[in-house]
Amino acid sequence: MSDEGSRAWWLAIALCTAIVALDQGAKALVEHNLAAGEQVDLLGPLSLTLSHNKGVAFGLAGGGGAGLIVLAVAAVGLVLYVFARDPARPWMWVAVGLLAGGAFGNLIDRVRAGEVTDYLDPSIWPPFNLADAAIVAGVVLLAALFLREEAG
């Protein structure tokens, strides 16, 4: 592997680790300081709340269970496979770091508690967490990278 490829792997791992640490830290703070359903206004329509869901990002596909754990692990595996094919591709490490960090942040919750802790409530959308936001940002960036490649 090239030095550039090795550097990209380390950057992706560092970003993944930072996302997991920030997500788990925020979840612990919210769990410790808020009662379920309690809301604290932050800015405009955004508030902090403590809620739990067994579904995927933003509470979609409720039900959870082992199936979602297997699906999440498979999705991360696929993303890592794509990354391994060309880790030096510009910005790919960011997409992979965000996706993996978000997936692992929520996987930790699922394995530990059987559900995911959500805490950001924009009132017009179901509550979510940093891990969900990282997954969405990673998917958008990954799609943009592949669309740009197709257009170029």
PDB file of C-alpha atoms in Angstrom, residues 4-150:
ATOM      1  CA  GLU A   4      -0.894   8.005   0.724  1.00  0.00           C
ATOM      2  CA  GLY A   5      -3.132   4.952   1.138  1.00  0.00           C
ATOM      3  CA  SER A   6      -1.740   4.216   4.612  1.00  0.00           C
ATOM      4  CA  ARG A   7      -2.244   7.846   5.613  1.00  0.00           C
ATOM      5  CA  ALA A   8      -5.862   7.707   4.424  1.00  0.00           C
ATOM      6  CA  TRP A   9      -6.521   4.588   6.553  1.00  0.00           C
ATOM      7  CA  TRP A  10      -5.072   6.265   9.653  1.00  0.00           C
ATOM      8  CA  LEU A  11      -7.100   9.428   9.033  1.00  0.00           C
ATOM      9  CA  ALA A  12     -10.296   7.391   8.586  1.00  0.00           C
ATOM     10  CA  ILE A  13      -9.582   5.466  11.802  1.00  0.00           C
ATOM     11  CA  ALA A  14      -8.897   8.710  13.682  1.00  0.00           C
ATOM     12  CA  LEU A  15     -12.133  10.304  12.435  1.00  0.00           C
ATOM     13  CA  CYS A  16     -14.102   7.139  13.219  1.00  0.00           C
ATOM     14  CA  THR A  17     -12.673   7.064  16.740  1.00  0.00           C
ATOM     15  CA  ALA A  18     -13.457  10.761  17.293  1.00  0.00           C
ATOM     16  CA  ILE A  19     -17.073  10.307  16.128  1.00  0.00           C
ATOM     17  CA  VAL A  20     -17.568   7.300  18.412  1.00  0.00           C
ATOM     18  CA  ALA A  21     -16.037   9.106  21.409  1.00  0.00           C
ATOM     19  CA  LEU A  22     -18.055  12.301  20.863  1.00  0.00           C
ATOM     20  CA  ASP A  23     -21.277  10.390  20.231  1.00  0.00           C
ATOM     21  CA  GLN A  24     -20.911   8.096  23.242  1.00  0.00           C
ATOM     22  CA  GLY A  25     -19.874  11.027  25.442  1.00  0.00           C
ATOM     23  CA  ALA A  26     -22.902  13.088  24.399  1.00  0.00           C
ATOM     24  CA  LYS A  27     -25.212  10.115  24.939  1.00  0.00           C
ATOM     25  CA  ALA A  28     -23.784   9.545  28.435  1.00  0.00           C
ATOM     26  CA  LEU A  29     -24.252  13.224  29.338  1.00  0.00           C
ATOM     27  CA  VAL A  30     -27.839  13.255  28.131  1.00  0.00           C
ATOM     28  CA  GLU A  31     -28.655   9.931  29.832  1.00  0.00           C
ATOM     29  CA  HIS A  32     -27.190  11.249  33.082  1.00  0.00           C
ATOM     30  CA  ASN A  33     -28.832  14.689  33.015  1.00  0.00           C
ATOM     31  CA  LEU A  34     -32.239  14.276  31.376  1.00  0.00           C
ATOM     32  CA  ALA A  35     -35.276  12.163  32.126  1.00  0.00           C
ATOM     33  CA  ALA A  36     -36.917  10.309  29.218  1.00  0.00           C
ATOM     34  CA  GLY A  37     -39.006  12.750  27.201  1.00  0.00           C
ATOM     35  CA  GLU A  38     -37.629  15.838  28.970  1.00  0.00           C
ATOM     36  CA  GLN A  39     -36.739  18.670  26.594  1.00  0.00           C
ATOM     37  CA  VAL A  40     -34.238  21.497  26.932  1.00  0.00           C
ATOM     38  CA  ASP A  41     -34.444  24.297  24.350  1.00  0.00           C
ATOM     39  CA  LEU A  42     -31.161  24.939  22.556  1.00  0.00           C
ATOM     40  CA  LEU A  43     -31.537  27.192  19.546  1.00  0.00           C
ATOM     41  CA  GLY A  44     -34.682  27.992  17.610  1.00  0.00           C
ATOM     42  CA  PRO A  45     -36.620  24.786  16.999  1.00  0.00           C
ATOM     43  CA  LEU A  46     -33.686  22.590  18.124  1.00  0.00           C
ATOM     44  CA  SER A  47     -33.869  21.074  21.578  1.00  0.00           C
ATOM     45  CA  LEU A  48     -32.168  18.373  23.599  1.00  0.00           C
ATOM     46  CA  THR A  49     -34.317  15.449  24.599  1.00  0.00           C
ATOM     47  CA  LEU A  50     -33.767  11.927  25.814  1.00  0.00           C
ATOM     48  CA  SER A  51     -35.390   9.276  23.689  1.00  0.00           C
ATOM     49  CA  HIS A  52     -34.606   5.741  22.637  1.00  0.00           C
ATOM     50  CA  ASN A  53     -35.360   3.841  19.472  1.00  0.00           C
ATOM     51  CA  LYS A  54     -34.867   0.346  18.182  1.00  0.00           C
ATOM     52  CA  GLY A  55     -34.917   1.415  14.522  1.00  0.00           C
ATOM     53  CA  VAL A  56     -32.253   2.828  12.239  1.00  0.00           C
ATOM     54  CA  ALA A  57     -31.306   6.485  11.710  1.00  0.00           C
ATOM     55  CA  PHE A  58     -33.985   8.916  12.875  1.00  0.00           C
ATOM     56  CA  GLY A  59     -36.081   6.108  14.339  1.00  0.00           C
ATOM     57  CA  LEU A  60     -36.989   4.633  10.955  1.00  0.00           C
ATOM     58  CA  ALA A  61     -37.633   0.906  10.533  1.00  0.00           C
ATOM     59  CA  GLY A  62     -38.450   0.287  14.169  1.00  0.00           C
ATOM     60  CA  GLY A  63     -38.090  -3.142  15.671  1.00  0.00           C
ATOM     61  CA  GLY A  64     -34.322  -3.380  15.813  1.00  0.00           C
ATOM     62  CA  GLY A  65     -32.849  -6.606  17.027  1.00  0.00           C
ATOM     63  CA  ALA A  66     -30.075  -8.792  15.728  1.00  0.00           C
ATOM     64  CA  GLY A  67     -31.082  -8.127  12.125  1.00  0.00           C
ATOM     65  CA  LEU A  68     -30.149  -4.464  12.378  1.00  0.00           C
ATOM     66  CA  ILE A  69     -26.840  -5.350  14.002  1.00  0.00           C
ATOM     67  CA  VAL A  70     -26.021  -7.755  11.159  1.00  0.00           C
ATOM     68  CA  LEU A  71     -27.130  -5.179   8.566  1.00  0.00           C
ATOM     69  CA  ALA A  72     -24.972  -2.457  10.145  1.00  0.00           C
ATOM     70  CA  VAL A  73     -21.908  -4.710  10.298  1.00  0.00           C
ATOM     71  CA  ALA A  74     -22.449  -5.757   6.667  1.00  0.00           C
ATOM     72  CA  ALA A  75     -22.816  -2.121   5.564  1.00  0.00           C
ATOM     73  CA  VAL A  76     -19.597  -1.128   7.338  1.00  0.00           C
ATOM     74  CA  GLY A  77     -17.868  -4.124   5.784  1.00  0.00           C
ATOM     75  CA  LEU A  78     -19.004  -3.061   2.312  1.00  0.00           C
ATOM     76  CA  VAL A  79     -17.829   0.519   2.863  1.00  0.00           C
ATOM     77  CA  LEU A  80     -14.448  -0.715   4.110  1.00  0.00           C
ATOM     78  CA  TYR A  81     -14.143  -3.003   1.074  1.00  0.00           C
ATOM     79  CA  VAL A  82     -14.807  -0.084  -1.289  1.00  0.00           C
ATOM     80  CA  PHE A  83     -12.324   2.064   0.659  1.00  0.00           C
ATOM     81  CA  ALA A  84      -9.660  -0.668   0.553  1.00  0.00           C
ATOM     82  CA  ARG A  85      -9.836  -0.714  -3.242  1.00  0.00           C
ATOM     83  CA  ASP A  86      -8.687   2.929  -3.459  1.00  0.00           C
ATOM     84  CA  PRO A  87      -7.961   4.452  -0.038  1.00  0.00           C
ATOM     85  CA  ALA A  88      -6.016   7.353  -1.562  1.00  0.00           C
ATOM     86  CA  ARG A  89      -9.098   8.668  -3.402  1.00  0.00           C
ATOM     87  CA  PRO A  90      -9.506  12.284  -2.247  1.00  0.00           C
ATOM     88  CA  TRP A  91     -12.055  12.743   0.563  1.00  0.00           C
ATOM     89  CA  MET A  92     -12.853   9.013   0.716  1.00  0.00           C
ATOM     90  CA  TRP A  93     -11.280   8.751   4.167  1.00  0.00           C
ATOM     91  CA  VAL A  94     -13.702  11.414   5.432  1.00  0.00           C
ATOM     92  CA  ALA A  95     -16.765   9.565   4.102  1.00  0.00           C
ATOM     93  CA  VAL A  96     -15.520   6.252   5.524  1.00  0.00           C
ATOM     94  CA  GLY A  97     -14.562   7.768   8.881  1.00  0.00           C
ATOM     95  CA  LEU A  98     -17.983   9.403   9.246  1.00  0.00           C
ATOM     96  CA  LEU A  99     -19.905   6.295   8.175  1.00  0.00           C
ATOM     97  CA  ALA A 100     -17.920   3.874  10.311  1.00  0.00           C
ATOM     98  CA  GLY A 101     -17.903   6.191  13.329  1.00  0.00           C
ATOM     99  CA  GLY A 102     -21.648   6.684  13.152  1.00  0.00           C
ATOM    100  CA  ALA A 103     -22.331   2.997  12.610  1.00  0.00           C
ATOM    101  CA  PHE A 104     -20.087   1.946  15.503  1.00  0.00           C
ATOM    102  CA  GLY A 105     -21.543   4.655  17.773  1.00  0.00           C
ATOM    103  CA  ASN A 106     -25.041   3.266  17.284  1.00  0.00           C
ATOM    104  CA  LEU A 107     -23.864  -0.367  17.301  1.00  0.00           C
ATOM    105  CA  ILE A 108     -22.403   0.147  20.767  1.00  0.00           C
ATOM    106  CA  ASP A 109     -25.849   1.261  21.964  1.00  0.00           C
ATOM    107  CA  ARG A 110     -27.611  -1.672  20.283  1.00  0.00           C
ATOM    108  CA  VAL A 111     -25.265  -4.253  21.744  1.00  0.00           C
ATOM    109  CA  ARG A 112     -25.216  -2.625  25.201  1.00  0.00           C
ATOM    110  CA  ALA A 113     -28.889  -1.681  25.574  1.00  0.00           C
ATOM    111  CA  GLY A 114     -30.811  -3.132  22.631  1.00  0.00           C
ATOM    112  CA  GLU A 115     -31.739   0.384  21.490  1.00  0.00           C
ATOM    113  CA  VAL A 116     -30.132   3.640  20.420  1.00  0.00           C
ATOM    114  CA  THR A 117     -30.097   6.807  22.506  1.00  0.00           C
ATOM    115  CA  ASP A 118     -31.203   9.918  20.613  1.00  0.00           C
ATOM    116  CA  TYR A 119     -30.892  13.443  21.965  1.00  0.00           C
ATOM    117  CA  LEU A 120     -31.141  16.083  19.215  1.00  0.00           C
ATOM    118  CA  ASP A 121     -34.746  17.052  18.508  1.00  0.00           C
ATOM    119  CA  PRO A 122     -35.364  19.531  15.674  1.00  0.00           C
ATOM    120  CA  SER A 123     -39.168  19.275  16.276  1.00  0.00           C
ATOM    121  CA  ILE A 124     -39.911  18.833  12.543  1.00  0.00           C
ATOM    122  CA  TRP A 125     -37.992  15.539  12.374  1.00  0.00           C
ATOM    123  CA  PRO A 126     -37.681  12.579  14.744  1.00  0.00           C
ATOM    124  CA  PRO A 127     -34.944  12.886  17.390  1.00  0.00           C
ATOM    125  CA  PHE A 128     -31.485  11.742  16.325  1.00  0.00           C
ATOM    126  CA  ASN A 129     -27.893  11.723  17.552  1.00  0.00           C
ATOM    127  CA  LEU A 130     -24.382  12.571  16.362  1.00  0.00           C
ATOM    128  CA  ALA A 131     -23.909   9.028  15.041  1.00  0.00           C
ATOM    129  CA  ASP A 132     -27.002   9.390  12.827  1.00  0.00           C
ATOM    130  CA  ALA A 133     -25.759  12.762  11.537  1.00  0.00           C
ATOM    131  CA  ALA A 134     -22.319  11.285  10.801  1.00  0.00           C
ATOM    132  CA  ILE A 135     -23.868   8.381   8.880  1.00  0.00           C
ATOM    133  CA  VAL A 136     -25.992  10.721   6.759  1.00  0.00           C
ATOM    134  CA  ALA A 137     -23.045  13.064   6.106  1.00  0.00           C
ATOM    135  CA  GLY A 138     -20.858  10.089   5.181  1.00  0.00           C
ATOM    136  CA  VAL A 139     -23.453   8.680   2.784  1.00  0.00           C
ATOM    137  CA  VAL A 140     -23.961  12.088   1.132  1.00  0.00           C
ATOM    138  CA  LEU A 141     -20.200  12.562   0.740  1.00  0.00           C
ATOM    139  CA  LEU A 142     -19.740   9.015  -0.573  1.00  0.00           C
ATOM    140  CA  ALA A 143     -22.539   9.530  -3.115  1.00  0.00           C
ATOM    141  CA  ALA A 144     -21.043  12.871  -4.176  1.00  0.00           C
ATOM    142  CA  LEU A 145     -17.633  11.262  -4.668  1.00  0.00           C
ATOM    143  CA  PHE A 146     -19.054   8.521  -6.876  1.00  0.00           C
ATOM    144  CA  LEU A 147     -21.343  10.892  -8.796  1.00  0.00           C
ATOM    145  CA  ARG A 148     -18.410  13.237  -9.453  1.00  0.00           C
ATOM    146  CA  GLU A 149     -16.388  10.261 -10.677  1.00  0.00           C
ATOM    147  CA  GLU A 150     -19.214   9.201 -13.008  1.00  0.00           C
TER     148      GLU A 150
END
